[in-house]
mmCIF file of C-alpha atoms and ligand atoms in Angstrom:
data_model
loop_
_atom_site.group_PDB
_atom_site.id
_atom_site.type_symbol
_atom_site.label_atom_id
_atom_site.label_comp_id
_atom_site.label_asym_id
_atom_site.label_seq_id
_atom_site.Cartn_x
_atom_site.Cartn_y
_atom_site.Cartn_z
ATOM 1 C CA UNK U 27 0.000 0.000 0.000
ATOM 2 C CA UNK U 28 1.203 3.500 -0.823
ATOM 3 C CA UNK U 29 1.904 5.678 2.212
ATOM 4 C CA UNK U 30 1.468 9.317 1.260
ATOM 5 C CA UNK U 31 3.940 11.352 3.255
ATOM 6 C CA UNK U 32 3.909 15.143 3.413
ATOM 7 C CA UNK U 33 6.348 17.494 5.064
ATOM 8 C CA UNK U 34 5.161 20.728 6.651
ATOM 9 C CA UNK U 35 8.257 22.834 7.272
ATOM 10 C CA UNK U 36 8.683 26.140 9.002
ATOM 11 C CA UNK U 37 10.648 28.046 11.594
ATOM 12 C CA UNK U 38 7.718 27.738 14.060
ATOM 13 C CA UNK U 39 9.263 30.324 16.361
ATOM 14 C CA UNK U 40 6.711 29.934 17.849
ATOM 15 C CA UNK U 41 4.179 27.478 16.395
ATOM 16 C CA UNK U 42 0.782 29.262 16.262
ATOM 17 C CA UNK U 43 -2.888 28.386 15.863
ATOM 18 C CA UNK U 44 -2.461 29.305 12.193
ATOM 19 C CA UNK U 45 0.168 26.569 11.840
ATOM 20 C CA UNK U 46 -2.073 24.140 13.729
ATOM 21 C CA UNK U 47 -4.912 24.741 11.257
ATOM 22 C CA UNK U 48 -2.592 23.829 8.380
ATOM 23 C CA UNK U 49 -1.383 20.649 10.125
ATOM 24 C CA UNK U 50 -5.001 19.581 10.706
ATOM 25 C CA UNK U 51 -5.832 19.941 7.032
ATOM 26 C CA UNK U 52 -2.687 18.129 5.966
ATOM 27 C CA UNK U 53 -3.306 15.292 8.447
ATOM 28 C CA UNK U 54 -6.739 14.793 6.923
ATOM 29 C CA UNK U 55 -5.352 14.417 3.399
ATOM 30 C CA UNK U 56 -2.077 12.581 3.937
ATOM 31 C CA UNK U 57 -1.241 9.297 5.636
ATOM 32 C CA UNK U 58 1.714 10.808 7.454
ATOM 33 C CA UNK U 59 2.623 14.429 8.076
ATOM 34 C CA UNK U 60 6.115 15.274 9.235
ATOM 35 C CA UNK U 61 6.266 18.696 10.862
ATOM 36 C CA UNK U 62 9.851 19.822 10.339
ATOM 37 C CA UNK U 63 11.275 22.654 12.381
ATOM 38 C CA UNK U 64 13.855 24.017 9.965
ATOM 39 C CA UNK U 65 16.247 26.882 9.889
ATOM 40 C CA UNK U 66 15.599 30.035 7.907
ATOM 41 C CA UNK U 67 19.081 31.485 7.355
ATOM 42 C CA UNK U 68 17.774 35.046 7.553
ATOM 43 C CA UNK U 69 16.131 34.626 10.969
ATOM 44 C CA UNK U 70 17.595 34.397 14.465
ATOM 45 C CA UNK U 71 15.632 31.980 16.655
ATOM 46 C CA UNK U 72 14.159 33.150 19.913
ATOM 47 C CA UNK U 73 12.700 29.935 21.329
ATOM 48 C CA UNK U 74 14.643 26.757 22.002
ATOM 49 C CA UNK U 75 14.303 24.195 19.195
ATOM 50 C CA UNK U 76 13.961 21.109 21.348
ATOM 51 C CA UNK U 77 11.431 22.728 23.694
ATOM 52 C CA UNK U 78 9.391 23.836 20.671
ATOM 53 C CA UNK U 79 9.563 20.340 19.191
ATOM 54 C CA UNK U 80 8.247 18.736 22.386
ATOM 55 C CA UNK U 81 5.501 21.360 22.798
ATOM 56 C CA UNK U 82 4.322 20.952 19.176
ATOM 57 C CA UNK U 83 4.325 17.159 19.590
ATOM 58 C CA UNK U 84 2.211 17.501 22.739
ATOM 59 C CA UNK U 85 -0.169 19.878 20.983
ATOM 60 C CA UNK U 86 -0.660 17.535 18.011
ATOM 61 C CA UNK U 87 -1.235 14.586 20.346
ATOM 62 C CA UNK U 88 -3.864 16.548 22.301
ATOM 63 C CA UNK U 89 -5.585 17.378 19.013
ATOM 64 C CA UNK U 90 -5.703 13.677 18.086
ATOM 65 C CA UNK U 91 -3.363 14.209 15.156
ATOM 66 C CA UNK U 92 -1.818 10.782 15.561
ATOM 67 C CA UNK U 93 -0.460 10.540 12.014
ATOM 68 C CA UNK U 94 1.865 13.514 12.579
ATOM 69 C CA UNK U 95 5.368 13.620 13.912
ATOM 70 C CA UNK U 96 7.653 16.516 14.743
ATOM 71 C CA UNK U 97 11.354 16.683 13.986
ATOM 72 C CA UNK U 98 14.140 19.243 13.893
ATOM 73 C CA UNK U 99 16.234 19.410 10.727
ATOM 74 C CA UNK U 100 19.348 21.443 10.096
ATOM 75 C CA UNK U 101 19.882 21.346 6.354
ATOM 76 C CA UNK U 102 18.005 21.748 3.110
ATOM 77 C CA UNK U 103 14.342 20.851 3.280
ATOM 78 C CA UNK U 104 14.345 19.437 -0.254
ATOM 79 C CA UNK U 105 17.067 16.964 0.789
ATOM 80 C CA UNK U 106 15.114 16.026 3.910
ATOM 81 C CA UNK U 107 12.047 15.260 1.777
ATOM 82 C CA UNK U 108 14.081 13.064 -0.583
ATOM 83 C CA UNK U 109 15.667 11.160 2.299
ATOM 84 C CA UNK U 110 12.256 10.543 3.920
ATOM 85 C CA UNK U 111 10.316 9.708 0.734
ATOM 86 C CA UNK U 112 8.039 12.712 1.114
ATOM 87 C CA UNK U 113 6.852 13.876 -2.281
ATOM 88 C CA UNK U 114 4.813 16.822 -1.000
ATOM 89 C CA UNK U 115 5.989 19.913 0.809
ATOM 90 C CA UNK U 116 3.206 21.886 2.456
ATOM 91 C CA UNK U 117 3.222 25.629 2.957
ATOM 92 C CA UNK U 118 0.517 27.901 4.303
ATOM 93 C CA UNK U 119 -0.523 30.961 2.312
ATOM 94 C CA UNK U 120 -1.964 34.005 4.035
ATOM 95 C CA UNK U 121 -1.845 36.540 1.207
ATOM 96 C CA UNK U 122 -0.311 37.365 -2.165
ATOM 97 C CA UNK U 123 3.055 38.342 -0.683
ATOM 98 C CA UNK U 124 3.299 34.883 0.871
ATOM 99 C CA UNK U 125 2.558 33.451 -2.568
ATOM 100 C CA UNK U 126 5.345 35.397 -4.318
ATOM 101 C CA UNK U 127 7.831 34.443 -1.626
ATOM 102 C CA UNK U 128 6.790 30.785 -1.595
ATOM 103 C CA UNK U 129 6.877 30.394 -5.362
ATOM 104 C CA UNK U 130 10.564 31.311 -5.410
ATOM 105 C CA UNK U 131 11.416 28.793 -2.724
ATOM 106 C CA UNK U 132 9.250 26.134 -4.402
ATOM 107 C CA UNK U 133 11.207 26.522 -7.644
ATOM 108 C CA UNK U 134 14.550 26.237 -5.900
ATOM 109 C CA UNK U 135 13.365 23.208 -3.935
ATOM 110 C CA UNK U 136 12.211 21.566 -7.163
ATOM 111 C CA UNK U 137 15.634 22.110 -8.709
ATOM 112 C CA UNK U 138 17.243 20.399 -5.736
ATOM 113 C CA UNK U 139 14.672 17.591 -5.611
ATOM 114 C CA UNK U 140 12.753 17.209 -8.912
ATOM 115 C CA UNK U 141 10.265 14.752 -7.361
ATOM 116 C CA UNK U 142 9.109 17.293 -4.794
ATOM 117 C CA UNK U 143 5.803 19.127 -5.230
ATOM 118 C CA UNK U 144 5.044 22.149 -3.082
ATOM 119 C CA UNK U 145 1.380 22.458 -2.250
ATOM 120 C CA UNK U 146 -0.342 25.384 -0.607
ATOM 121 C CA UNK U 147 -3.028 25.445 2.021
ATOM 122 C CA UNK U 148 -5.063 28.586 2.500
ATOM 123 C CA UNK U 149 -4.532 30.094 5.946
ATOM 124 C CA UNK U 150 -7.849 30.885 7.588
ATOM 125 C CA UNK U 151 -6.418 33.637 9.722
ATOM 126 C CA UNK U 152 -4.172 35.779 7.581
ATOM 127 C CA UNK U 153 -3.165 38.121 10.388
ATOM 128 C CA UNK U 154 -1.203 35.702 12.571
ATOM 129 C CA UNK U 155 2.561 35.448 12.296
ATOM 130 C CA UNK U 156 5.186 34.199 14.670
ATOM 131 C CA UNK U 157 6.863 37.599 14.875
ATOM 132 C CA UNK U 158 3.531 39.224 15.741
ATOM 133 C CA UNK U 159 3.128 36.768 18.623
ATOM 134 C CA UNK U 160 6.684 37.511 19.793
ATOM 135 C CA UNK U 161 6.047 41.261 19.641
ATOM 136 C CA UNK U 162 2.802 41.074 21.624
ATOM 137 C CA UNK U 163 4.487 38.800 24.146
ATOM 138 C CA UNK U 164 7.345 41.291 24.551
ATOM 139 C CA UNK U 165 4.903 44.030 25.551
ATOM 140 C CA UNK U 166 2.988 41.802 27.936
ATOM 141 C CA UNK U 167 -0.160 41.465 25.810
ATOM 142 C CA UNK U 168 -2.488 38.488 25.909
ATOM 143 C CA UNK U 169 -1.625 35.987 23.164
ATOM 144 C CA UNK U 170 -3.885 33.123 24.230
ATOM 145 C CA UNK U 171 -6.038 33.413 21.112
ATOM 146 C CA UNK U 172 -3.031 33.046 18.806
ATOM 147 C CA UNK U 173 -1.114 30.059 20.153
ATOM 148 C CA UNK U 174 -2.074 26.568 21.326
ATOM 149 C CA UNK U 175 -2.032 26.004 25.091
ATOM 150 C CA UNK U 176 0.986 23.687 24.971
ATOM 151 C CA UNK U 177 3.032 26.359 23.216
ATOM 152 C CA UNK U 178 1.840 29.100 25.558
ATOM 153 C CA UNK U 179 3.349 27.178 28.460
ATOM 154 C CA UNK U 180 6.863 27.331 27.034
ATOM 155 C CA UNK U 181 6.500 30.954 25.914
ATOM 156 C CA UNK U 182 5.556 31.980 29.445
ATOM 157 C CA UNK U 183 8.527 30.122 30.892
HETATM 158 N N1 COA T 212 -0.222 30.696 10.320
HETATM 159 C C1 COA T 212 0.560 31.517 11.004
HETATM 160 N N2 COA T 212 1.698 32.025 10.542
HETATM 161 C C2 COA T 212 2.047 31.676 9.320
HETATM 162 C C3 COA T 212 1.283 30.807 8.527
HETATM 163 C C4 COA T 212 0.093 30.316 9.077
HETATM 164 N N3 COA T 212 -0.708 29.496 8.414
HETATM 165 N N4 COA T 212 1.892 30.646 7.362
HETATM 166 C C5 COA T 212 2.996 31.370 7.418
HETATM 167 N N5 COA T 212 3.092 31.993 8.597
HETATM 168 C C6 COA T 212 4.112 32.937 9.034
HETATM 169 C C7 COA T 212 5.044 32.380 10.057
HETATM 170 O O1 COA T 212 4.533 32.567 11.344
HETATM 171 C C8 COA T 212 6.267 33.210 9.802
HETATM 172 O O2 COA T 212 6.131 34.428 10.458
HETATM 173 P P1 COA T 212 7.396 35.320 10.845
HETATM 174 O O3 COA T 212 8.086 35.692 9.590
HETATM 175 O O4 COA T 212 6.768 36.453 11.549
HETATM 176 O O5 COA T 212 8.284 34.482 11.720
HETATM 177 C C9 COA T 212 6.206 33.449 8.289
HETATM 178 O O6 COA T 212 4.880 33.255 7.921
HETATM 179 C C10 COA T 212 6.979 32.479 7.456
HETATM 180 O O7 COA T 212 7.553 31.552 8.287
HETATM 181 P P2 COA T 212 7.721 30.012 8.087
HETATM 182 O O8 COA T 212 6.524 29.383 7.506
HETATM 183 O O9 COA T 212 8.220 29.478 9.354
HETATM 184 O O10 COA T 212 8.748 30.019 6.984
HETATM 185 P P3 COA T 212 10.182 30.622 6.983
HETATM 186 O O11 COA T 212 10.225 31.448 5.762
HETATM 187 O O12 COA T 212 10.591 31.247 8.248
HETATM 188 O O13 COA T 212 11.075 29.341 6.889
HETATM 189 C C11 COA T 212 11.705 27.206 6.063
HETATM 190 C C12 COA T 212 10.781 28.380 5.983
HETATM 191 C C13 COA T 212 12.285 27.032 7.448
HETATM 192 C C14 COA T 212 10.873 26.029 5.723
HETATM 193 C C15 COA T 212 12.782 27.463 5.035
HETATM 194 O O14 COA T 212 13.569 28.564 5.408
HETATM 195 C C16 COA T 212 13.594 26.222 4.839
HETATM 196 O O15 COA T 212 13.169 25.336 4.163
HETATM 197 N N6 COA T 212 14.795 26.194 5.485
HETATM 198 C C17 COA T 212 15.709 25.073 5.362
HETATM 199 C C18 COA T 212 16.815 25.431 4.396
HETATM 200 C C19 COA T 212 16.250 25.376 3.020
HETATM 201 O O16 COA T 212 15.936 24.325 2.491
HETATM 202 N N7 COA T 212 16.116 26.542 2.430
HETATM 203 C C20 COA T 212 15.447 26.641 1.161
HETATM 204 C C21 COA T 212 16.417 26.892 0.097
HETATM 205 S S1 COA T 212 15.910 28.328 -0.759
#
């Protein structure tokens, strides 16, 4: 039987409810979804990778997303997909600027791994971003509506 594997990659610094919505949709369509916390060379991480990995894993488990796993990868995402037989790379789109940005990356990823297809899921809440959550957090504002409970715990710590 064919096991359809998809990779959902991102910096997830932090993982938000917007990301969770995308994982839910992917988990419905694919047999296995690998959530990959990857490194964006132009960003400096704020939250610890391993703590974020464990919190995302807990969050997915509590949402009954049992066909999802969470890993950390330091390298090219297209190579990771090839090594793990994932033929689909999922990205969330919030607006047209996301689309322009993603299309560039999708083309480069396809050059690295010609078998890889990038597919887009429409983000239901186009206003959320990880940096917005970090900014609100910095000024002591309530972010409970933007991040899952499991993630909130590590942000508060
Ligand atoms: N809900 C909430 N936020 C969303 C979202 C959604 N559905 N979709 C996108 N975003 C936001 C993120 O919160 C993030 O916000 P921020 O910029 O304020 O932090 C932003 O959109 C994009 O972040 P993310 O999806 O994490 O992508 P990224 O551009 O930071 O990183 C990687 C993407 C990590 C997958 C990419 O850099 C990568 O593949 N790195 C590995 C090396 C590699 O292969 N590079 C590609 C060669 S060109």
